[in-house]
Amino acid sequence: FIIPEFETFSKEIEEIYWKCKSNTEGKVASYIPQLARTNPDYWGVSICTVDGQRFSLGDVNVPFTLQSCSKPLTYAIALDQLGEDVVHHYVGQEPSGRNFNELILDYNKKPHNPMINAGAILVCALLKTLVKPEMTLAEKFDFTMNYFERLAGGEDLGFNNAIFLSEREAADRNYALGFYMREHKCYPEKTSFRECMDFYFQCCSMETSCDIVSVMAATLANGGICPLTEEKVLGPESVRNVLSLMHSCGMYDYSGQFAFKVGLPAKSGVCGGLLVVIPNVMGICTWSPSLDALGNSCRGVQFCEELVKKFNFHRYDNL
Ligand code: GLN
C-alpha cells in the first residue's frame, strides 16, 4: 500500500477535519440565489489513494455543483482529444494575476490560462467545435459527462438545472468575456457562440459530491488511470499539463501563495469544493461552502495548510 498505516493516517485526517470545522469564517457565494441558499455549515473531506484506499468524513455525499472545479477536467479532455499544441494555440499557460473573471486577455490576445473563466470558456469552444465536431450539443454534453464519470470510477454525476438556468441568467460578465474573445478572434472557426456559452454553464452545473470528486482527483494523482476501475481515462502527458496549471493557477489570486505554502496542484470552485492532487499518492476533495475574500473555501485552504504541516506532501518537502 502507498499509505501502509492507513488507519493511523485516517485518524490524523480526522483531527485536522475537526480542527477546521470550528472555522466559521467566510461567506457562501451569493451571485445566484441557488448558491446563496447553501447551508454554510456543510463540511466534508474525502480521500482516495492511488491504490484505492478510501476515507471520508462529514458531508461527503451531499450534492454540490462542480463550478470551477470542472475547469481542469474540461481542459484535460481537450488535451487528451486534441493534443497540447492545438489547445495551447488558443489558450496560454500564465497566471493572470487578476480576478478569475476579469475582462482581460494576455499580450497575444489569448486567455491567460484554462483555469480562469475566459480560458475555460475557450476550452469549451474547443471541445464543442474541434472534438468530434459532428456531435450535437446534447451529444457533447453526454460525451463530457461520461468522461467525468469515468474519471470518477463510473459513479453517476448529476446535473442541477436550476443552477444552470440561473448561471445563464446572471452571466453578464461571462458573456462579456465571451464577446471580448470573439472580437479578438480567439475561437476556432465555426464556433457557435451560444452553444459554447451554454456548454460552459452546463459544465459548471454538473453535480457531484466530495466522495466522487476525491476519486477524480485520485485518477489525476495516478497519471490518468482510475484507481478503482484501472481504466486509462487520460494520458499521462495530459495529466502532467493539467497538474502544472492547477499548481500555478488553480486557486484564483491565492495561487502563488498556495503553491508556496501547500505546494500541491489544486482547483477550487465557488461551490466551496476543492480538488487537491498529491501526485502518485492520493486525491483529496474538501467541500465547505464558505468562501474567503479571494473565492476559495476557507476550511478547504486551512485543511491543506494543516495537512502539509503534519505530512511532507509539499512538492519540495522531500529535498
Ligand atoms: N459559474 C461560475 C462562473 O462562471 C464559476 C466560477 C467559479 O467557480 N469561480 O462565474
XYZ file of C-alpha atoms and ligand atoms in Angstrom:
329
model
C 0.000 0.000 0.000
C 1.080 3.546 -0.740
C -0.066 4.559 2.760
C 0.802 1.463 4.806
C -0.744 2.618 8.086
C -3.959 3.858 6.581
C -5.911 3.761 9.831
C -3.377 5.871 11.664
C -3.312 8.233 8.722
C -7.119 8.477 8.742
C -7.064 9.362 12.440
C -4.714 12.257 11.717
C -7.010 13.433 8.919
C -9.911 13.227 11.327
C -8.103 15.523 13.739
C -7.496 18.090 11.018
C -11.128 17.749 9.971
C -12.383 18.708 13.438
C -9.896 21.499 13.769
C -11.132 23.052 10.523
C -14.775 22.501 11.403
C -14.556 25.164 14.098
C -13.512 27.682 11.428
C -16.692 29.644 10.648
C -15.101 32.406 8.603
C -16.179 33.391 5.121
C -19.433 33.691 3.190
C -21.224 31.462 0.720
C -21.324 32.631 -2.916
C -24.299 34.889 -3.482
C -24.284 35.829 -7.182
C -27.194 33.458 -7.796
C -29.968 32.611 -5.299
C -29.433 28.836 -5.629
C -25.910 29.178 -4.254
C -26.776 31.914 -1.741
C -29.186 29.475 -0.072
C -26.461 26.880 0.579
C -26.005 25.946 4.217
C -22.563 27.246 5.237
C -22.148 24.518 7.868
C -21.538 21.700 5.402
C -18.058 20.253 5.753
C -16.765 17.133 4.084
C -13.363 15.610 3.393
C -12.777 12.593 1.153
C -9.567 10.836 0.300
C -8.821 8.205 -2.313
C -5.299 6.846 -2.690
C -3.751 5.740 -5.975
C -4.177 2.162 -4.795
C -7.832 2.678 -3.974
C -7.882 3.096 -0.198
C -10.654 5.495 0.777
C -11.561 7.586 3.762
C -14.431 10.060 4.066
C -15.701 12.235 6.854
C -18.622 14.649 7.195
C -20.961 15.790 4.424
C -19.343 13.723 1.728
C -22.485 12.580 -0.064
C -24.373 15.874 -0.221
C -24.528 17.000 -3.847
C -22.927 20.257 -4.998
C -22.169 21.656 -8.439
C -18.644 21.438 -9.789
C -18.414 25.103 -10.857
C -14.762 25.969 -11.434
C -13.641 22.510 -10.330
C -14.815 21.470 -13.811
C -12.140 23.647 -15.438
C -9.174 21.256 -15.011
C -11.431 18.411 -16.166
C -12.597 20.012 -19.407
C -9.026 21.155 -20.027
C -7.852 17.559 -19.509
C -10.349 16.226 -22.030
C -9.342 18.879 -24.572
C -5.662 17.988 -24.156
C -6.364 14.310 -24.441
C -8.502 14.705 -27.549
C -6.649 17.470 -29.358
C -3.104 17.436 -28.000
C -1.173 20.170 -26.289
C -0.175 22.076 -29.429
C -3.717 22.617 -30.630
C -5.076 23.553 -27.191
C -2.269 25.979 -26.437
C -2.547 27.594 -29.821
C -5.714 29.086 -28.307
C -5.006 29.475 -24.593
C -1.929 30.401 -22.544
C -0.166 28.951 -19.517
C 0.392 32.066 -17.456
C -1.301 33.044 -14.195
C -3.293 36.194 -14.920
C -2.567 37.851 -11.589
C -6.116 39.159 -11.839
C -9.548 38.102 -10.741
C -10.869 34.849 -12.285
C -13.482 36.676 -14.319
C -11.570 39.855 -15.073
C -12.143 41.243 -18.556
C -8.605 40.768 -19.762
C -6.572 38.745 -22.268
C -2.814 38.213 -22.413
C -0.355 40.046 -24.701
C -1.163 37.591 -27.520
C -4.861 38.323 -27.075
C -5.418 34.817 -25.787
C -6.971 33.924 -22.434
C -4.182 33.621 -19.857
C -4.832 30.010 -18.852
C -7.612 27.375 -18.782
C -8.274 27.729 -15.038
C -9.923 31.154 -15.232
C -13.283 31.862 -16.830
C -12.050 33.202 -20.171
C -9.748 30.216 -20.646
C -12.388 27.727 -19.588
C -14.972 29.239 -21.945
C -12.405 28.941 -24.712
C -11.683 25.312 -23.795
C -15.424 24.644 -24.017
C -15.368 26.125 -27.525
C -12.501 23.793 -28.455
C -14.356 20.782 -27.059
C -17.532 21.745 -28.861
C -16.048 22.785 -32.193
C -12.907 20.691 -32.696
C -13.518 17.435 -30.785
C -15.903 15.209 -32.747
C -17.495 18.218 -34.463
C -20.360 16.151 -35.790
C -21.816 15.803 -32.293
C -24.752 17.995 -31.325
C -24.555 19.976 -28.096
C -26.715 17.312 -26.439
C -24.298 14.598 -27.511
C -21.312 16.671 -26.444
C -22.877 17.126 -23.019
C -23.229 13.342 -22.644
C -19.728 12.806 -24.007
C -18.276 15.181 -21.417
C -20.333 13.876 -18.536
C -19.296 10.367 -19.477
C -15.631 11.417 -19.325
C -16.192 12.978 -15.892
C -17.887 9.791 -14.737
C -15.027 7.623 -15.932
C -12.617 9.881 -14.053
C -14.792 9.186 -11.021
C -14.625 5.414 -11.431
C -18.042 5.083 -13.040
C -20.033 6.998 -10.428
C -23.093 8.771 -11.812
C -22.930 12.532 -11.945
C -25.981 14.750 -11.728
C -26.954 17.989 -13.373
C -28.502 20.901 -11.495
C -30.863 22.557 -13.935
C -31.892 25.389 -11.592
C -28.256 26.369 -11.176
C -27.649 26.082 -14.908
C -30.589 28.374 -15.701
C -29.572 30.800 -13.004
C -25.933 30.856 -14.102
C -27.036 31.648 -17.622
C -29.331 34.442 -16.422
C -26.705 36.057 -14.211
C -23.899 35.784 -16.700
C -23.270 39.327 -17.905
C -19.575 39.086 -17.145
C -19.166 35.675 -18.739
C -20.961 36.898 -21.874
C -18.750 39.968 -21.851
C -15.700 37.703 -21.712
C -17.143 35.571 -24.470
C -17.792 38.536 -26.748
C -14.443 40.103 -25.955
C -12.781 36.877 -27.111
C -14.945 36.794 -30.205
C -13.921 40.355 -31.002
C -10.303 39.218 -30.869
C -10.958 36.090 -32.936
C -9.923 33.786 -30.133
C -12.247 30.941 -31.127
C -11.745 28.308 -33.770
C -13.688 28.975 -36.953
C -17.271 27.706 -36.939
C -17.668 28.148 -33.186
C -21.274 28.706 -32.223
C -21.086 31.385 -29.557
C -24.383 30.487 -27.914
C -23.597 26.764 -27.781
C -20.151 27.427 -26.390
C -21.508 29.596 -23.562
C -24.284 27.115 -22.770
C -21.764 24.308 -22.699
C -19.605 26.260 -20.241
C -22.589 26.860 -17.917
C -23.521 23.191 -18.203
C -20.059 22.042 -17.166
C -20.252 24.370 -14.131
C -23.670 22.927 -13.250
C -22.748 19.257 -13.215
C -23.403 17.892 -9.793
C -21.185 15.636 -7.713
C -20.174 15.094 -4.104
C -16.997 15.124 -2.091
C -16.707 11.358 -2.236
C -16.933 11.317 -6.028
C -14.563 14.233 -6.635
C -11.897 12.572 -4.496
C -11.851 9.697 -6.987
C -11.455 12.146 -9.890
C -8.542 13.703 -8.009
C -7.080 10.257 -7.420
C -7.273 9.491 -11.152
C -5.221 12.625 -11.767
C -2.822 11.638 -8.960
C -2.446 8.288 -10.680
C -1.465 9.737 -14.071
C -4.895 9.311 -15.651
C -5.637 5.710 -14.657
C -8.618 5.465 -12.337
C -7.520 3.589 -9.203
C -10.947 1.980 -8.754
C -11.563 0.682 -12.279
C -7.972 0.600 -13.613
C -9.295 2.283 -16.740
C -6.904 4.618 -18.508
C -9.106 7.685 -18.825
C -6.407 10.237 -19.689
C -2.859 10.043 -20.983
C -0.046 10.927 -18.560
C 1.082 13.875 -20.764
C -2.365 15.437 -20.464
C -2.408 14.926 -16.709
C 1.042 16.442 -16.360
C -0.157 19.595 -18.101
C -3.342 19.784 -16.053
C -1.437 19.454 -12.777
C 1.123 22.053 -13.846
C -1.557 24.660 -14.427
C -3.513 23.690 -11.330
C -0.291 24.262 -9.425
C 0.266 27.765 -10.791
C -3.297 28.934 -11.481
C -5.804 26.750 -9.605
C -6.559 28.884 -6.551
C -7.553 32.251 -8.046
C -5.446 35.093 -6.680
C -4.163 32.866 -3.917
C -2.449 30.527 -6.386
C 1.076 31.798 -5.745
C 0.665 31.708 -2.003
C -0.944 28.281 -2.139
C 1.902 26.944 -4.286
C 4.342 28.376 -1.755
C 2.633 27.212 1.429
C 0.996 23.957 0.323
C 2.945 23.079 -2.812
C 0.233 20.893 -4.351
C -1.869 21.208 -7.507
C -5.433 22.119 -6.581
C -8.561 23.697 -8.047
C -11.309 25.462 -6.156
C -14.799 26.477 -7.207
C -17.447 28.934 -5.989
C -19.439 25.948 -4.769
C -16.843 25.598 -1.991
C -15.305 22.464 -3.428
C -11.579 21.962 -3.554
C -9.931 19.250 -5.630
C -6.387 18.525 -4.459
C -3.881 16.145 -6.020
C -0.881 14.574 -4.331
C 0.860 13.075 -7.371
C 1.481 9.334 -7.107
C -0.119 9.262 -3.661
C -3.765 10.323 -3.457
C -6.620 12.571 -4.474
C -8.455 14.692 -1.937
C -11.701 16.610 -2.124
C -12.822 19.027 0.546
C -16.179 20.790 0.484
C -17.260 23.690 2.629
C -19.336 26.450 1.002
C -17.982 29.435 2.977
C -15.506 31.316 0.804
C -12.787 33.794 1.707
C -12.371 37.170 0.014
C -10.493 35.581 -2.907
C -13.185 32.950 -3.510
C -11.513 29.870 -2.025
C -13.189 27.680 0.575
C -11.943 28.861 3.997
C -11.942 25.423 5.547
C -10.536 23.850 2.406
C -7.490 26.112 2.388
C -6.997 25.631 6.108
C -7.223 21.870 5.671
C -4.465 21.878 3.057
C -2.227 24.076 5.150
C -2.702 21.827 8.187
C -2.152 18.744 6.053
C 1.320 19.776 4.905
C 2.218 20.828 8.446
C 1.613 17.254 9.510
C 2.804 15.321 6.441
C 5.580 16.012 3.956
C 3.263 16.298 0.957
C 4.551 19.688 -0.207
C 6.200 19.333 -3.635
C 9.557 20.329 -2.165
C 9.360 18.579 1.194
C 11.489 15.636 0.163
C 14.714 17.527 -0.510
N -20.144 29.533 -12.659
C -19.109 30.382 -12.156
C -18.813 31.490 -13.139
O -18.654 31.210 -14.304
C -17.909 29.553 -11.907
C -16.771 30.359 -11.418
C -16.097 29.758 -10.244
O -16.370 28.675 -9.731
N -15.190 30.530 -9.748
O -18.737 32.650 -12.783
